[in-house]
Each structure stands twice: as structure tokens, then as C-alpha cells.
């Protein structure tokens, strides 16, 4: 044993086999090449490419102004800027984004004087308190041979490994709409959500009251006080399942509507709520059939067009699950907790 308490290693034990050594050297070489690329990749994405790490942008916005056509309700963006480092004739994609979501793509061509003024017609969008932003992309595949020849000469500005060359313009974020328009739009959106989840809660409660009425023989029964399946089925099919299907279809369409760009997560929760209510109501109906000595109706087991597959699997959502979803929706659409009690 050596002084450290370990057995001394023989020369053969210190020897690293040739294949292992070659493998280690090869991995080291690859890592070295990768790290040599990293500065170029990082610097190609926007800031820090000037002398001494100062900010140097390929596309420099100087002003972005949004105007609204009162007749159509659509916005037009007046975008001004300069591109002193970019060859004339270069095609630049302007990606309009909101919270990293791509809203619309525009393309401009760098003029001879390297200064641009673009008038961009934006697709229908609702005013929102969250700001929009441009991401600019210079894609080599979209350039002419002449432009690419000029770009390839500027290897520091346009490192090939970083193509397409992208910049994020966080310092030029902007709003669509005035303060009053944004508030009015938000109020309309809040009303849209609250009216729908309130109606879903009403449907849920109506089914439970209906089941109780059958048990008390006060409704959905014949003259003898016996369960009238025809009356119950008409109620479930038309006033419950059909209405929930309509809501689910409406919510799914909402994901593609510009007015809900800022509220897609709230839409997801509202859709989840409709599924939970669908599961609860059809389950109550199935239990009613069984309590009356009848097999569950196929229209409740597998209702046509109505989604009832909940995240919890087979577990039927509780009322607390519904309340939790409403709280999440309210938080996203800006309804304060103290107001939730009055919203359904």
C-alpha cells in the first residue's frame, strides 16, 4: 500500500488502450471545432457584433407606427429603418410576432440608399395590451446570385454557419390600438368567455336537477310517475349534448381567429371545461338509466360529435375541477379573484 492507502498501480494499469485514446482525441477535436463555431453562431443572432462587443444590427428600425382603417377595422404598419451593412437588393423577411407566436410574414427588398419605409397591411387583429415585435430573417435561399456574392464577402457579418441570419428586435416592440380600444376589446373578450362558461355551468346544474326531478317523480316521468325515457332523451340530446357540441366547435374555431391570438391558452381551458361538463352530464344520465333498471344509452356512452375524454382518464371531474378551470380562465382574461364569484 502507498502512503495514501491505495495499492500502487503497475505501468500496465496506467496504460490507456490505443482505441480509447484515439476515441478521446477524436471527441476532443469535435468539441474544439464546435466551440470555435459558437461565437459566430451567437453573434450572428443580433447584439454584440460591433467593435469590442458593442451592439451592431443588420436591420435598424427607427420608427414603427400603427394606424387603423375605421371602415375595415384593419391596421396598417408604417415601418421605417436602415440597413447600412446589408447589400442593396437583399430580401429580408419581417416576421410579425406576438409572445413568440408568428402572426404574419412580410418581405421587403433593401433599396439602393439602404433606407426603407414599408407600409404593411396587417391581417385582422384585435387590440391587446401585450406588445407585438418584429423578427428579421435574411434567408440565403431567397437571394439573387449577385446579392449572395456580396454577402459572402462579409464573413464576419454573415457567417455561413449562422444562416439564415436572424435578429430579434425587442427594443422596438409596439401596441396595436389605443388604450380605449384595448380596454373595449378586452371587455368584449371577457364577456365572451364568461357567458360561455356560465352557460356550461348552467347546463351542468340543469342535468343534476333533472336527475333529482326523476327521482322525485316531478319531471321526465309519465302519468304513472315512471321514468319517461323519450322526454329525458329529448332533453339530453337537444338541450345538453347539442349545445355542448356547438360550444366545442365554436371554441376550436376560435384558435384560428385573430381576435383570440392573445387568448389561446384561455381557449384551451374553456375547451377543457366543455369536455369536463360533457363527461359529467353524460355520466349523470348513464347513472340515471341504471338506477331505473335500464342499460345506459349509447348516446351517453359515446355521444355523437361531443368530446368527453377528460385528462383525468376515467375519473369523472368534480365541481372543484370545474371551478379551478374557471379560475385559470379568469386569471388569463384579467378578471380579479374578488370578481370571480359574480362571474358564474
Short mmCIF file of C-alpha atoms in Angstrom, two decimals:
data_model
loop_
_atom_site.label_atom_id
_atom_site.label_comp_id
_atom_site.label_asym_id
_atom_site.label_seq_id
_atom_site.Cartn_x
_atom_site.Cartn_y
_atom_site.Cartn_z
CA UNK A 1 0.00 0.00 0.00
CA UNK A 2 1.25 3.50 -0.75
CA UNK A 3 1.09 6.33 1.82
CA UNK A 4 -2.33 7.36 0.58
CA UNK A 5 -3.69 3.95 1.44
CA UNK A 6 -4.08 2.83 -2.16
CA UNK A 7 -2.26 0.00 -3.87
CA UNK A 8 0.42 1.19 -6.27
CA UNK A 9 -0.53 0.87 -9.91
CA UNK A 10 1.70 -1.05 -12.22
CA UNK A 11 2.82 0.52 -15.52
CA UNK A 12 0.30 -1.65 -17.34
CA UNK A 13 -2.51 -0.26 -15.18
CA UNK A 14 -1.52 3.31 -16.11
CA UNK A 15 -1.61 2.50 -19.80
CA UNK A 16 -4.59 3.80 -21.81
CA UNK A 17 -5.51 1.42 -24.63
CA UNK A 18 -4.96 2.77 -28.14
CA UNK A 19 -8.65 2.68 -29.26
CA UNK A 20 -9.75 4.55 -26.11
CA UNK A 21 -7.03 7.17 -26.56
CA UNK A 22 -7.90 7.70 -30.22
CA UNK A 23 -11.60 7.96 -29.34
CA UNK A 24 -10.88 10.57 -26.65
CA UNK A 25 -8.72 12.61 -29.01
CA UNK A 26 -11.43 12.46 -31.68
CA UNK A 27 -14.13 13.67 -29.23
CA UNK A 28 -11.81 16.46 -28.11
CA UNK A 29 -11.27 17.54 -31.70
CA UNK A 30 -15.02 17.64 -32.38
CA UNK A 31 -15.67 19.69 -29.22
CA UNK A 32 -12.89 22.06 -30.18
CA UNK A 33 -14.42 22.67 -33.59
CA UNK A 34 -17.88 23.15 -32.04
CA UNK A 35 -16.63 25.70 -29.53
CA UNK A 36 -14.76 27.54 -32.26
CA UNK A 37 -18.09 27.97 -34.04
CA UNK A 38 -20.05 29.15 -31.00
CA UNK A 39 -19.01 32.83 -31.06
CA UNK A 40 -20.02 33.14 -34.69
CA UNK A 41 -23.36 31.44 -34.06
CA UNK A 42 -24.15 33.59 -31.03
CA UNK A 43 -23.02 36.86 -32.56
CA UNK A 44 -24.97 36.20 -35.72
CA UNK A 45 -28.24 36.40 -33.80
CA UNK A 46 -28.25 40.13 -33.10
CA UNK A 47 -26.40 42.12 -30.48
CA UNK A 48 -22.71 42.27 -29.68
CA UNK A 49 -21.19 42.05 -33.14
CA UNK A 50 -19.65 45.51 -33.19
CA UNK A 51 -16.11 46.54 -32.12
CA UNK A 52 -15.42 45.43 -28.56
CA UNK A 53 -18.73 43.58 -28.36
CA UNK A 54 -20.86 46.68 -28.92
CA UNK A 55 -24.32 46.43 -30.42
CA UNK A 56 -24.35 46.15 -34.19
CA UNK A 57 -27.53 45.32 -36.05
CA UNK A 58 -28.05 44.40 -39.66
CA UNK A 59 -31.59 45.83 -39.64
CA UNK A 60 -32.10 49.02 -37.65
CA UNK A 61 -35.69 50.16 -37.07
CA UNK A 62 -36.09 53.88 -36.45
CA UNK A 63 -39.89 54.04 -36.13
CA UNK A 64 -42.95 51.78 -36.23
CA UNK A 65 -46.37 53.40 -36.42
CA UNK A 66 -49.72 51.61 -36.39
CA UNK A 67 -52.80 53.18 -37.98
CA UNK A 68 -56.32 51.79 -38.14
CA UNK A 69 -58.81 51.92 -41.00
CA UNK A 70 -62.08 52.69 -39.23
CA UNK A 71 -64.14 51.20 -42.07
CA UNK A 72 -62.44 47.81 -42.20
CA UNK A 73 -61.05 47.76 -38.66
CA UNK A 74 -57.68 46.60 -40.00
CA UNK A 75 -54.32 48.01 -39.02
CA UNK A 76 -51.52 49.23 -41.26
CA UNK A 77 -47.93 49.41 -40.02
CA UNK A 78 -45.58 52.11 -41.26
CA UNK A 79 -42.10 50.74 -40.65
CA UNK A 80 -39.02 52.94 -41.10
CA UNK A 81 -35.40 51.95 -40.75
CA UNK A 82 -32.00 51.49 -42.32
CA UNK A 83 -29.72 48.63 -43.32
CA UNK A 84 -26.24 50.14 -43.78
CA UNK A 85 -24.45 46.78 -43.54
CA UNK A 86 -26.68 44.85 -45.96
CA UNK A 87 -26.14 44.78 -49.75
CA UNK A 88 -28.78 46.53 -51.86
CA UNK A 89 -31.27 44.09 -53.34
CA UNK A 90 -31.23 41.77 -50.33
CA UNK A 91 -34.62 40.29 -49.49
CA UNK A 92 -35.47 40.48 -45.79
CA UNK A 93 -38.39 38.70 -44.15
CA UNK A 94 -40.18 40.72 -41.47
CA UNK A 95 -41.88 38.27 -39.11
CA UNK A 96 -44.60 39.92 -37.04
CA UNK A 97 -44.77 38.07 -33.73
CA UNK A 98 -46.77 38.20 -30.52
CA UNK A 99 -45.41 36.37 -27.46
CA UNK A 100 -43.17 34.37 -29.84
CA UNK A 101 -46.22 33.35 -31.91
CA UNK A 102 -45.82 34.07 -35.61
CA UNK A 103 -48.71 36.26 -36.74
CA UNK A 104 -47.76 37.28 -40.28
CA UNK A 105 -44.73 37.40 -42.57
CA UNK A 106 -43.81 40.29 -44.86
CA UNK A 107 -40.88 40.56 -47.26
CA UNK A 108 -39.00 43.71 -48.26
CA UNK A 109 -36.05 44.42 -50.54
CA UNK A 110 -33.16 46.62 -49.41
CA UNK A 111 -33.15 49.78 -51.57
CA UNK A 112 -30.04 51.39 -53.03
CA UNK A 113 -29.83 54.09 -50.35
CA UNK A 114 -30.11 51.45 -47.57
CA UNK A 115 -33.09 53.26 -46.00
CA UNK A 116 -36.56 51.77 -46.09
CA UNK A 117 -40.14 52.79 -45.49
CA UNK A 118 -42.53 49.86 -45.61
CA UNK A 119 -46.32 50.10 -45.44
CA UNK A 120 -47.60 46.74 -44.24
CA UNK A 121 -51.28 45.75 -44.26
CA UNK A 122 -51.84 43.57 -41.21
CA UNK A 123 -54.49 40.87 -41.23
CA UNK A 124 -57.47 41.49 -38.91
CA UNK A 125 -56.25 41.63 -35.31
CA UNK A 126 -57.88 42.70 -32.07
CA UNK A 127 -56.22 45.36 -29.89
CA UNK A 128 -54.33 43.79 -27.00
CA UNK A 129 -52.37 45.08 -24.02
CA UNK A 130 -49.44 42.84 -24.97
CA UNK A 131 -46.93 44.20 -27.44
CA UNK A 132 -46.02 42.94 -30.89
CA UNK A 133 -42.49 42.66 -32.24
CA UNK A 134 -40.62 42.01 -35.47
CA UNK A 135 -38.07 39.30 -36.06
CA UNK A 136 -36.00 39.85 -39.20
CA UNK A 137 -34.57 37.00 -41.24
CA UNK A 138 -32.17 37.07 -44.18
CA UNK A 139 -32.54 33.71 -45.90
CA UNK A 140 -29.72 32.90 -48.37
CA UNK A 141 -32.12 30.74 -50.38
CA UNK A 142 -34.18 33.82 -51.28
CA UNK A 143 -31.28 35.94 -52.52
CA UNK A 144 -30.04 36.54 -56.05
CA UNK A 145 -26.60 35.36 -57.09
CA UNK A 146 -25.35 38.96 -57.10
CA UNK A 147 -26.56 39.56 -53.54
CA UNK A 148 -25.07 36.30 -52.28
CA UNK A 149 -21.71 37.17 -53.81
CA UNK A 150 -21.72 40.45 -51.86
CA UNK A 151 -22.88 38.72 -48.66
CA UNK A 152 -20.20 36.04 -48.87
CA UNK A 153 -17.51 38.73 -48.86
CA UNK A 154 -18.70 39.90 -45.41
CA UNK A 155 -17.86 36.77 -43.46
CA UNK A 156 -17.87 38.48 -40.06
CA UNK A 157 -21.32 39.96 -40.57
CA UNK A 158 -22.73 36.91 -42.33
CA UNK A 159 -21.00 33.75 -41.01
CA UNK A 160 -22.19 30.85 -43.15
CA UNK A 161 -22.76 28.62 -40.12
CA UNK A 162 -25.35 31.07 -38.73
CA UNK A 163 -27.54 31.27 -41.85
CA UNK A 164 -30.35 32.21 -42.11
CA UNK A 165 -29.29 35.40 -40.32
CA UNK A 166 -31.89 36.32 -37.71
CA UNK A 167 -32.38 39.29 -35.40
CA UNK A 168 -34.91 39.87 -32.62
CA UNK A 169 -35.96 43.49 -32.20
CA UNK A 170 -37.00 43.62 -28.55
CA UNK A 171 -36.19 47.32 -28.34
CA UNK A 172 -38.88 48.16 -30.89
CA UNK A 173 -41.98 46.46 -29.50
CA UNK A 174 -45.30 48.17 -30.15
CA UNK A 175 -49.03 48.06 -29.42
CA UNK A 176 -51.97 47.81 -31.79
CA UNK A 177 -54.83 50.07 -30.78
CA UNK A 178 -55.34 52.95 -28.39
CA UNK A 179 -55.76 52.49 -24.66
CA UNK A 180 -59.53 52.83 -25.05
CA UNK A 181 -59.67 50.34 -27.94
CA UNK A 182 -57.58 47.82 -26.00
CA UNK A 183 -59.85 48.08 -22.95
CA UNK A 184 -63.02 47.82 -25.07
CA UNK A 185 -61.66 44.76 -26.87
CA UNK A 186 -60.69 43.13 -23.59
CA UNK A 187 -64.14 43.77 -22.12
CA UNK A 188 -65.75 42.13 -25.16
CA UNK A 189 -63.44 39.15 -24.80
CA UNK A 190 -64.17 38.82 -21.09
CA UNK A 191 -67.89 38.84 -21.79
CA UNK A 192 -67.44 36.16 -24.47
CA UNK A 193 -65.63 33.83 -22.08
CA UNK A 194 -67.79 34.45 -19.01
CA UNK A 195 -71.06 33.98 -20.90
CA UNK A 196 -69.89 30.61 -22.21
CA UNK A 197 -68.53 29.13 -19.03
CA UNK A 198 -71.58 30.41 -17.15
CA UNK A 199 -73.83 28.66 -19.66
CA UNK A 200 -71.82 25.46 -19.28
CA UNK A 201 -72.25 25.65 -15.52
CA UNK A 202 -75.99 26.11 -16.06
CA UNK A 203 -76.13 23.02 -18.29
CA UNK A 204 -74.24 21.01 -15.68
CA UNK A 205 -76.62 22.10 -12.93
CA UNK A 206 -79.74 21.54 -15.05
CA UNK A 207 -78.84 17.89 -15.66
CA UNK A 208 -78.36 17.26 -11.95
CA UNK A 209 -81.67 18.94 -11.18
CA UNK A 210 -83.30 16.82 -13.88
CA UNK A 211 -81.99 13.61 -12.33
CA UNK A 212 -83.33 14.72 -8.97
CA UNK A 213 -86.70 15.53 -10.55
CA UNK A 214 -86.93 11.99 -11.93
CA UNK A 215 -86.15 10.56 -8.51
CA UNK A 216 -88.94 12.72 -7.02
CA UNK A 217 -91.25 11.86 -9.95
CA UNK A 218 -91.88 15.55 -10.67
CA UNK A 219 -90.43 15.75 -14.19
CA UNK A 220 -89.44 13.48 -17.09
CA UNK A 221 -91.97 10.90 -15.94
CA UNK A 222 -95.24 9.59 -17.38
CA UNK A 223 -98.70 9.79 -15.84
CA UNK A 224 -97.85 6.84 -13.61
CA UNK A 225 -94.79 8.58 -12.23
CA UNK A 226 -92.44 6.28 -14.11
CA UNK A 227 -89.30 7.40 -15.90
CA UNK A 228 -90.13 8.66 -19.41
CA UNK A 229 -87.04 7.91 -21.47
CA UNK A 230 -88.36 9.76 -24.52
CA UNK A 231 -88.74 13.03 -22.61
CA UNK A 232 -85.35 12.62 -20.97
CA UNK A 233 -83.67 11.75 -24.23
CA UNK A 234 -85.11 14.83 -25.92
CA UNK A 235 -83.76 16.95 -23.07
CA UNK A 236 -80.29 15.38 -23.12
CA UNK A 237 -79.89 15.33 -26.91
CA UNK A 238 -81.15 18.84 -27.66
CA UNK A 239 -80.51 20.92 -24.56
CA UNK A 240 -77.32 19.32 -23.30
CA UNK A 241 -75.28 17.38 -25.85
CA UNK A 242 -76.17 19.51 -28.88
CA UNK A 243 -75.40 22.75 -27.06
CA UNK A 244 -72.09 21.46 -25.73
CA UNK A 245 -71.13 20.29 -29.23
CA UNK A 246 -71.88 23.80 -30.51
CA UNK A 247 -69.64 25.32 -27.85
CA UNK A 248 -66.80 22.92 -28.58
CA UNK A 249 -66.96 23.65 -32.30
CA UNK A 250 -67.02 27.39 -31.62
CA UNK A 251 -64.02 27.18 -29.29
CA UNK A 252 -61.98 25.14 -31.77
CA UNK A 253 -62.68 27.70 -34.50
CA UNK A 254 -61.51 30.38 -32.08
CA UNK A 255 -57.94 29.07 -32.21
CA UNK A 256 -57.76 30.27 -35.82
CA UNK A 257 -59.44 33.64 -35.27
CA UNK A 258 -57.23 36.74 -34.98
CA UNK A 259 -59.35 38.10 -32.12
CA UNK A 260 -58.19 35.23 -29.91
CA UNK A 261 -54.47 35.40 -30.68
CA UNK A 262 -53.85 36.74 -27.19
CA UNK A 263 -56.23 34.28 -25.54
CA UNK A 264 -55.37 30.84 -26.91
CA UNK A 265 -54.45 29.42 -23.52
CA UNK A 266 -57.76 30.64 -22.10
CA UNK A 267 -59.48 28.95 -25.06
CA UNK A 268 -57.68 25.71 -24.19
CA UNK A 269 -59.01 25.87 -20.64
CA UNK A 270 -62.51 26.69 -21.90
CA UNK A 271 -62.41 23.68 -24.23
CA UNK A 272 -61.22 21.52 -21.34
CA UNK A 273 -64.14 22.85 -19.29
CA UNK A 274 -66.64 21.90 -22.01
CA UNK A 275 -65.17 18.38 -22.12
CA UNK A 276 -65.43 18.09 -18.34
CA UNK A 277 -69.07 19.24 -18.37
CA UNK A 278 -69.78 16.79 -21.19
CA UNK A 279 -68.28 13.97 -19.15
CA UNK A 280 -70.19 14.92 -16.00
CA UNK A 281 -73.59 15.34 -17.66
CA UNK A 282 -73.47 12.16 -19.75
CA UNK A 283 -72.25 10.25 -16.70
CA UNK A 284 -75.22 11.52 -14.67
CA UNK A 285 -77.53 10.39 -17.46
CA UNK A 286 -75.92 6.93 -17.54
CA UNK A 287 -76.34 6.59 -13.78
CA UNK A 288 -80.00 7.60 -14.11
CA UNK A 289 -80.66 4.87 -16.68
CA UNK A 290 -79.01 2.26 -14.48
CA UNK A 291 -80.97 3.41 -11.41
CA UNK A 292 -84.15 2.91 -13.44
CA UNK A 293 -83.17 -0.65 -14.32
CA UNK A 294 -82.24 0.25 -17.90
CA UNK A 295 -78.98 -0.14 -19.82
CA UNK A 296 -77.09 3.11 -20.35
CA UNK A 297 -77.99 4.87 -23.58
CA UNK A 298 -75.41 4.66 -26.36
CA UNK A 299 -75.93 8.41 -26.87
CA UNK A 300 -74.47 8.98 -23.42
CA UNK A 301 -71.74 6.35 -23.63
CA UNK A 302 -70.48 7.66 -26.98
CA UNK A 303 -72.28 10.91 -27.76
CA UNK A 304 -72.06 11.93 -31.40
CA UNK A 305 -69.57 14.77 -32.03
CA UNK A 306 -69.22 15.57 -28.32
CA UNK A 307 -65.76 15.15 -26.85
CA UNK A 308 -65.93 13.71 -23.32
CA UNK A 309 -62.46 12.24 -22.93
CA UNK A 310 -61.04 14.14 -19.97
CA UNK A 311 -57.43 14.41 -18.84
CA UNK A 312 -58.15 12.53 -15.63
CA UNK A 313 -58.95 9.41 -17.64
CA UNK A 314 -61.90 7.52 -16.24
CA UNK A 315 -62.37 9.76 -13.21
CA UNK A 316 -65.39 11.99 -13.57
CA UNK A 317 -64.42 15.64 -12.99
CA UNK A 318 -65.61 17.11 -9.71
CA UNK A 319 -67.19 20.53 -9.28
CA UNK A 320 -63.86 21.71 -7.83
CA UNK A 321 -62.19 20.76 -11.13
CA UNK A 322 -64.65 22.98 -12.99
CA UNK A 323 -64.06 25.83 -10.56
CA UNK A 324 -60.29 25.50 -10.97
CA UNK A 325 -60.63 25.85 -14.74
CA UNK A 326 -62.80 28.94 -14.37
CA UNK A 327 -60.21 30.48 -12.03
CA UNK A 328 -57.49 29.85 -14.63
CA UNK A 329 -59.58 31.40 -17.40
CA UNK A 330 -60.39 34.45 -15.27
CA UNK A 331 -56.74 34.97 -14.45
CA UNK A 332 -55.81 34.90 -18.14
CA UNK A 333 -58.53 37.33 -19.21
CA UNK A 334 -57.85 39.71 -16.35
CA UNK A 335 -60.78 39.15 -14.01
CA UNK A 336 -59.70 39.77 -10.43
CA UNK A 337 -60.29 36.98 -7.87
CA UNK A 338 -62.74 39.13 -5.90
CA UNK A 339 -64.92 39.35 -9.02
CA UNK A 340 -64.97 35.63 -9.78
CA UNK A 341 -67.94 34.95 -7.55
CA UNK A 342 -70.04 37.23 -9.74
CA UNK A 343 -68.89 35.57 -12.97
CA UNK A 344 -70.58 32.20 -12.68
#
